[in-house]
Short mmCIF file of C-alpha atoms in Angstrom, two decimals:
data_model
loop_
_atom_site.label_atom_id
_atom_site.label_comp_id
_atom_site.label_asym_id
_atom_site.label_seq_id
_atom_site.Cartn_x
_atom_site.Cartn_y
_atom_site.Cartn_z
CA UNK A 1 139.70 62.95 2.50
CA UNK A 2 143.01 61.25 1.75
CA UNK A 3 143.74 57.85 1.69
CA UNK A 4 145.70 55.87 4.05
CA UNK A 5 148.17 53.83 3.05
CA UNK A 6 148.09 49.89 2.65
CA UNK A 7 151.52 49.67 2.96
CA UNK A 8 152.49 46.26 1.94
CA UNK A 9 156.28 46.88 2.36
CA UNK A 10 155.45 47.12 6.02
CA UNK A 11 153.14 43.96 6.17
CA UNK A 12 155.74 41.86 3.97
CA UNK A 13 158.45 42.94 6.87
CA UNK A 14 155.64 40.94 9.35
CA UNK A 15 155.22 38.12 7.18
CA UNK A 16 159.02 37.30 6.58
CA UNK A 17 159.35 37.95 10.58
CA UNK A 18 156.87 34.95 11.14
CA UNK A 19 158.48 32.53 8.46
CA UNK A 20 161.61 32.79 9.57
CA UNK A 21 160.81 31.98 13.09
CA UNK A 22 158.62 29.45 11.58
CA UNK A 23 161.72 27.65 10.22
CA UNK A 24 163.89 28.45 12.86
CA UNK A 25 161.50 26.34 14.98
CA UNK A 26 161.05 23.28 12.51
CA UNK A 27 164.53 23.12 11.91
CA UNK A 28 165.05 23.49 15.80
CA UNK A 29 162.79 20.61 16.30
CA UNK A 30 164.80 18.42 14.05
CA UNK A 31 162.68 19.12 11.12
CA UNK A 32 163.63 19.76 7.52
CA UNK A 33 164.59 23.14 6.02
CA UNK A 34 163.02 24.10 3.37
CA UNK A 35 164.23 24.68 -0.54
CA UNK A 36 163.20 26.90 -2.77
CA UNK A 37 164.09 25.81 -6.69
CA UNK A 38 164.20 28.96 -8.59
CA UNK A 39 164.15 28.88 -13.07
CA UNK A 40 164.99 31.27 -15.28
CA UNK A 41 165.20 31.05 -19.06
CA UNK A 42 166.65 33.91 -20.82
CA UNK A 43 168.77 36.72 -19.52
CA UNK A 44 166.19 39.56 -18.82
CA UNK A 45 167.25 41.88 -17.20
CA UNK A 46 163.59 42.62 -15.06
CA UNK A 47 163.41 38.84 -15.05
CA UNK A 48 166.86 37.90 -13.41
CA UNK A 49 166.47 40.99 -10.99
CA UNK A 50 163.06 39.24 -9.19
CA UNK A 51 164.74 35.69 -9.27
CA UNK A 52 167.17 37.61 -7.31
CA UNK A 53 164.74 39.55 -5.21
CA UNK A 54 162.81 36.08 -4.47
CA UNK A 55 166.59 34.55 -3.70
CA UNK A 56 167.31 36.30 -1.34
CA UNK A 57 163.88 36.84 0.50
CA UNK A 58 164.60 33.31 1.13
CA UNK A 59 167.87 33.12 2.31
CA UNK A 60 167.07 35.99 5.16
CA UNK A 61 164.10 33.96 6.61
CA UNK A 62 166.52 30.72 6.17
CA UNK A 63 165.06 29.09 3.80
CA UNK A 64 167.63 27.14 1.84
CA UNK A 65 167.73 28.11 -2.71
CA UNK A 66 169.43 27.19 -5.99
CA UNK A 67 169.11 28.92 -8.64
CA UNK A 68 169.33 27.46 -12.32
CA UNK A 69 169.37 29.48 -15.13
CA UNK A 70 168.88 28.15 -19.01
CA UNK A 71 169.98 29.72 -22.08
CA UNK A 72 167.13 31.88 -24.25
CA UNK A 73 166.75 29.37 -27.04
CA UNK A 74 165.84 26.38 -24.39
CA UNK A 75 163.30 24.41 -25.41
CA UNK A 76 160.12 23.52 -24.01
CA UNK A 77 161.34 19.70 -24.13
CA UNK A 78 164.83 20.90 -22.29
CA UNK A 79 162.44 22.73 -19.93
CA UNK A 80 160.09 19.81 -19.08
CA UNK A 81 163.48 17.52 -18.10
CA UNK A 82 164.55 19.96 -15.50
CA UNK A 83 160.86 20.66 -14.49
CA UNK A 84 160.40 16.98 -14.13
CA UNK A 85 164.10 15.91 -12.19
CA UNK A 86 162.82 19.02 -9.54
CA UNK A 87 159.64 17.51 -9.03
CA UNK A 88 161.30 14.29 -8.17
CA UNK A 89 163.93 15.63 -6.01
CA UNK A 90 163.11 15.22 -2.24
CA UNK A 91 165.18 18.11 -1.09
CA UNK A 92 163.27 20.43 -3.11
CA UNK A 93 160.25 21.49 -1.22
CA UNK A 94 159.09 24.46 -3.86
CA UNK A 95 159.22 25.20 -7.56
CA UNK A 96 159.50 28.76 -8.88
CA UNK A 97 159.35 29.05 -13.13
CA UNK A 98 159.96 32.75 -13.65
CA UNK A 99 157.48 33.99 -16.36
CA UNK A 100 157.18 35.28 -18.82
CA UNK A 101 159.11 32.22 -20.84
CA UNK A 102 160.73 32.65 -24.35
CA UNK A 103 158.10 32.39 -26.72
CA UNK A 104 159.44 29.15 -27.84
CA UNK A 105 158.33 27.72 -24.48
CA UNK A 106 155.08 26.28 -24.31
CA UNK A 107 154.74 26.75 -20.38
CA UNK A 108 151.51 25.23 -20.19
CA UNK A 109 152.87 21.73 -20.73
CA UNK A 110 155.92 23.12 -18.10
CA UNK A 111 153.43 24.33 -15.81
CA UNK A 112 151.11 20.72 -16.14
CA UNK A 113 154.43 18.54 -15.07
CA UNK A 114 155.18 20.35 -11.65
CA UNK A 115 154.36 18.83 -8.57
CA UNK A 116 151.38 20.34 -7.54
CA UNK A 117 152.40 20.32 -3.88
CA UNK A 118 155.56 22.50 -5.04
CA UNK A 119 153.93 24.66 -7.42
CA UNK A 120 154.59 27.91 -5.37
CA UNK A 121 153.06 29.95 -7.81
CA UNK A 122 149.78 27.70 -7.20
CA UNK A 123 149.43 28.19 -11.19
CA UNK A 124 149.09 24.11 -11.48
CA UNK A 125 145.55 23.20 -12.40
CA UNK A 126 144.81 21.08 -9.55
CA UNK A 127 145.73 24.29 -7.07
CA UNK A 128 143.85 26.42 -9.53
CA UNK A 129 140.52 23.97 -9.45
CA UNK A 130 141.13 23.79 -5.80
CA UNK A 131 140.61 27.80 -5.45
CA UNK A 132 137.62 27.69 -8.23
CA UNK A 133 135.85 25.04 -5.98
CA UNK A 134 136.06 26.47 -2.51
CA UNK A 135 138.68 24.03 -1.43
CA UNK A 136 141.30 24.38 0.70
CA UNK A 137 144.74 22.14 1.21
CA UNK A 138 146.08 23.79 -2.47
CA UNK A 139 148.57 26.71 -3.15
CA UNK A 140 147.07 29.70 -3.43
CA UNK A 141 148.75 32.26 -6.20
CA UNK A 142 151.24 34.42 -4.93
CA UNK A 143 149.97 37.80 -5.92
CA UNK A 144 146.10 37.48 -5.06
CA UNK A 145 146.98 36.34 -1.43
CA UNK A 146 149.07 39.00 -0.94
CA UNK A 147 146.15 41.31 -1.56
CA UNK A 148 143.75 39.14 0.88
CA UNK A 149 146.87 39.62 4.13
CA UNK A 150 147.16 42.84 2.88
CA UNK A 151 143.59 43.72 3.40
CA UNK A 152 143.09 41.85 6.31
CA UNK A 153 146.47 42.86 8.75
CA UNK A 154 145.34 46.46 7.69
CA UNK A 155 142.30 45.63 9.31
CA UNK A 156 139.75 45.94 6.42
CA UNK A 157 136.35 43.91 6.72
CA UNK A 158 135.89 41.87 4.23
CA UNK A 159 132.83 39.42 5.28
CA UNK A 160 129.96 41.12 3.77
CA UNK A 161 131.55 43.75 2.07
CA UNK A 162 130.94 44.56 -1.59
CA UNK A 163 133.95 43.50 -3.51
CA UNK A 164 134.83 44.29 -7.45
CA UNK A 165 137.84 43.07 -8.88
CA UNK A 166 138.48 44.53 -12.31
CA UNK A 167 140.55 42.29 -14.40
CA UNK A 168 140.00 38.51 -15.20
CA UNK A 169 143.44 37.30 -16.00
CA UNK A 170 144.40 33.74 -14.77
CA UNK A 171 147.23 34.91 -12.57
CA UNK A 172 145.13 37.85 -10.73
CA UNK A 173 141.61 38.51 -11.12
CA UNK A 174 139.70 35.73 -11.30
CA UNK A 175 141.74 33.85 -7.62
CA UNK A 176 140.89 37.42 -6.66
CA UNK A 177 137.88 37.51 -7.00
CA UNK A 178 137.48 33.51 -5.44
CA UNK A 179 139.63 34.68 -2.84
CA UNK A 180 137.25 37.22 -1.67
CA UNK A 181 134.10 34.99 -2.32
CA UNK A 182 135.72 33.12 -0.05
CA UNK A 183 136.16 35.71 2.29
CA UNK A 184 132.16 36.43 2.35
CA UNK A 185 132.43 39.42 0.65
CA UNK A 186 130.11 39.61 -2.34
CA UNK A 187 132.08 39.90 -4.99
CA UNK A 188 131.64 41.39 -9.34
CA UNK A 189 133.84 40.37 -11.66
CA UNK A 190 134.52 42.95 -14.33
CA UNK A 191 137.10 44.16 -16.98
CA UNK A 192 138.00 46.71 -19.86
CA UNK A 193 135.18 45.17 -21.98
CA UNK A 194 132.65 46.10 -19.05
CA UNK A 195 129.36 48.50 -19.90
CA UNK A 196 129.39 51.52 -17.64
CA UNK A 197 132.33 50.15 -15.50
CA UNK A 198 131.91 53.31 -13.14
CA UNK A 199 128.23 51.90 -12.21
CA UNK A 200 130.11 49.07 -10.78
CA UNK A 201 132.90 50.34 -9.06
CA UNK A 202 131.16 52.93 -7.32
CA UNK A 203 129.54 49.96 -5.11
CA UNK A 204 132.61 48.96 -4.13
CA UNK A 205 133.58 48.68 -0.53
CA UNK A 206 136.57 46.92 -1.81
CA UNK A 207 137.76 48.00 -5.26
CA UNK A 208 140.75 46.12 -6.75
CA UNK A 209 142.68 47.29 -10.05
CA UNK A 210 144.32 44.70 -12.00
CA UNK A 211 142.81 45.39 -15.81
CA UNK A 212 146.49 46.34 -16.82
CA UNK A 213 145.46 50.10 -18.27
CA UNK A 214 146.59 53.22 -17.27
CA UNK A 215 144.07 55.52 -16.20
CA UNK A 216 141.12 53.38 -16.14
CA UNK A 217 140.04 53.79 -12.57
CA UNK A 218 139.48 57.67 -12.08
CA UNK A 219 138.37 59.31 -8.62
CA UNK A 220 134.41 59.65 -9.53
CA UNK A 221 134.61 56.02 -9.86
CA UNK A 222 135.65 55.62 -7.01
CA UNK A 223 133.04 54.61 -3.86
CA UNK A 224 133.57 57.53 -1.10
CA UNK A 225 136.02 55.59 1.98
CA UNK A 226 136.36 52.71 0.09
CA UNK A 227 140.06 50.30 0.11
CA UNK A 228 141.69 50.67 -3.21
CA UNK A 229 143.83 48.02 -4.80
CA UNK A 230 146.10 48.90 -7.78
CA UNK A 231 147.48 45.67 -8.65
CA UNK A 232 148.89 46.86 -12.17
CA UNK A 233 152.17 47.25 -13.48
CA UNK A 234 152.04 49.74 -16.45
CA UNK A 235 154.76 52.11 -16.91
CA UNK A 236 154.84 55.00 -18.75
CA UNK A 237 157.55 57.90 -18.70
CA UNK A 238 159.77 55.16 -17.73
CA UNK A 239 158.15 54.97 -14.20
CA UNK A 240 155.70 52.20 -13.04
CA UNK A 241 152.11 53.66 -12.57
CA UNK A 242 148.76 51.32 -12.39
CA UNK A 243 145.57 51.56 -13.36
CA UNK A 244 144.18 54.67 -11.12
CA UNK A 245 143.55 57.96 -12.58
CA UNK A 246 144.64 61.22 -10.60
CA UNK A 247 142.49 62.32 -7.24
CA UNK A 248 141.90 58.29 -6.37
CA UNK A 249 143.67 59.38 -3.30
CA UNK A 250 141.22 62.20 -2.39
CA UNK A 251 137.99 59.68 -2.49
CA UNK A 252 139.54 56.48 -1.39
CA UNK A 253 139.81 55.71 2.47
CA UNK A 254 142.82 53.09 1.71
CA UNK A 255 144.84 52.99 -0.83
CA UNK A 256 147.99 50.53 -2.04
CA UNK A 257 150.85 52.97 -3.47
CA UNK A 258 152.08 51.57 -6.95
CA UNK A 259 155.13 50.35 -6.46
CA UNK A 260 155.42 49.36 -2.74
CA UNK A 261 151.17 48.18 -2.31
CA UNK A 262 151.22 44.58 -3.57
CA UNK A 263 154.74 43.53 -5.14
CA UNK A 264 156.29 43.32 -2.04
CA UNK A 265 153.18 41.09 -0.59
CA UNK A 266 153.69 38.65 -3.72
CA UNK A 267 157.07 37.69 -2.69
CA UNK A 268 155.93 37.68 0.78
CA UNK A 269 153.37 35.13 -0.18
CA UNK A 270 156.22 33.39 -2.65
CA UNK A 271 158.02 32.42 0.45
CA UNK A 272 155.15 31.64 2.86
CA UNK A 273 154.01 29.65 -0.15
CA UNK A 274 157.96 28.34 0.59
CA UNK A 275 157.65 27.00 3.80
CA UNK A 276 154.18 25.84 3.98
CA UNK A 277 154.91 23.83 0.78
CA UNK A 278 157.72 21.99 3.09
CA UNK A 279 155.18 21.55 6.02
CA UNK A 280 152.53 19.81 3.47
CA UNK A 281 154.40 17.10 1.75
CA UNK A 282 156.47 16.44 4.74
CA UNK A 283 153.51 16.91 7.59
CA UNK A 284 150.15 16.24 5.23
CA UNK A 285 148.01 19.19 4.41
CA UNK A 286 147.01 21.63 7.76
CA UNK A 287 143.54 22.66 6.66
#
């Protein structure tokens, strides 16, 4: 067997194709176009190269950006006063604090005085408690969505299926794993700390990757025909790998490559999160 691709370059390509005719309609109907706020602190280099990325993702589906960037020895005070005067302006529809932050920085203060409405990252507590309660109406993080429309356009069940996400970070497992709970799949949470992690994963109708260690998921762990998720960015031998050992490909019936699976669906989802931001606080929530 070999793996077919979950090619989320291709699926991002839909996604922008649908916001921008999305905004060419509001704006067509007299509506407002929406603004994406983008933050960076710091000059690096991987850093200022996705604000760019995410930049211009919006300009090409019309989606109007600015772009401010602070020095590396900002502090979280200096931080909170530009967080604060974007959450206040109306022309702003959506907030985007690159991370990681200078180590100064205490983001979790930054993250606590967004608008929740325009936190596109949907890292803002309310969003997150939102998610963890089965709500909907909050923003949903960027990444983990990405790997639900990725799933689902590629035409993978996932009501019913037998889900584990490995990997409970904040910003990826755990809204993964809600995300498919939602879904109706039935869904195991596990991680690097995990006894006999192969007993697990070899259940898996849906495996996703996302413990942030190369290697860790090799092809006997692996459940015969089942969609494979490598969320991970590791690099080694100065080339980005995840966290799938060699042969994943001959087991697996779907597989994301790593790069071009999920980093293209996150800033997919960055700029859906964009324009549906705009929609909410100007229209009231849609669901």
């Amino acid at each position: 067997m070999t793996a077919r691709a979950l090619d989320g370059r291709a699926v991002a390509r839909q996604i922008y194709d649908e916001i921008e005719e999305a905004v060419r309609e509001r704006v067509s109907r007299g509506g407002t176009r929406p603004r994406l706020a983008t933050v960076l602190v710091g000059e690096d280099p991987a850093s200022a190269k996705y604000v760019e990325l995410k930049q211009r993702n919006a300009r090409n589906v019309g989606i109007d950006s600015e772009d401010h960037r602070l020095p590396a020895q900002t502090t979280t005070e200096e931080l909170l006063a530009l967080t604060q005067r974007l959450s206040g302006d109306d022309s702003v529809s959506a907030i985007l604090i690159q991370q990681p932050t200078p180590k100064q920085v205490d983001i979790h203060r930054v993250v606590l005085a967004l608008d929740p409405v325009k936190d596109v990252d949907g890292f803002h507590p309310v969003n997150a408690g939102l998610l963890a309660l089965g709500l909907r109406g909050g923003v949903e993080p960027c990444t983990p969505a990405g790997i639900m429309e990725l799933l689902r356009r590629s035409g993978i069940a996932i009501e019913g299926m037998n889900a584990v996400v490995v990997g409970r970070s904040n910003l990826v497992g755990r809204p993964t794993a809600l995300l498919l709970l939602r879904g109706n799949a039935t869904v195991t949470l596990c991680h690097t700390r995990t006894r006999d992690l192969g007993s697990h994963t070899r259940t898996a109708d849906i495996l996703v990757a996302a413990a942030g260690r190369v290697g860790l998921i090799t092809k006997d762990m692996v459940k015969p025909g089942a969609a494979v998720v490598d969320v991970s960015t590791n690099w080694e031998g100065g080339r980005q790998v995840g966290d799938l050992g060699k042969g994943v490909e001959e087991v697996a019936g779907w597989l994301t490559p790593n790069p071009g699976g999920v980093g293209p669906m996150t800033r997919a989802m960055l700029i859906k999160n964009t324009y549906e931001a705009e929609v909410r606080r100007r229209d009231g929530p849609s669901n």
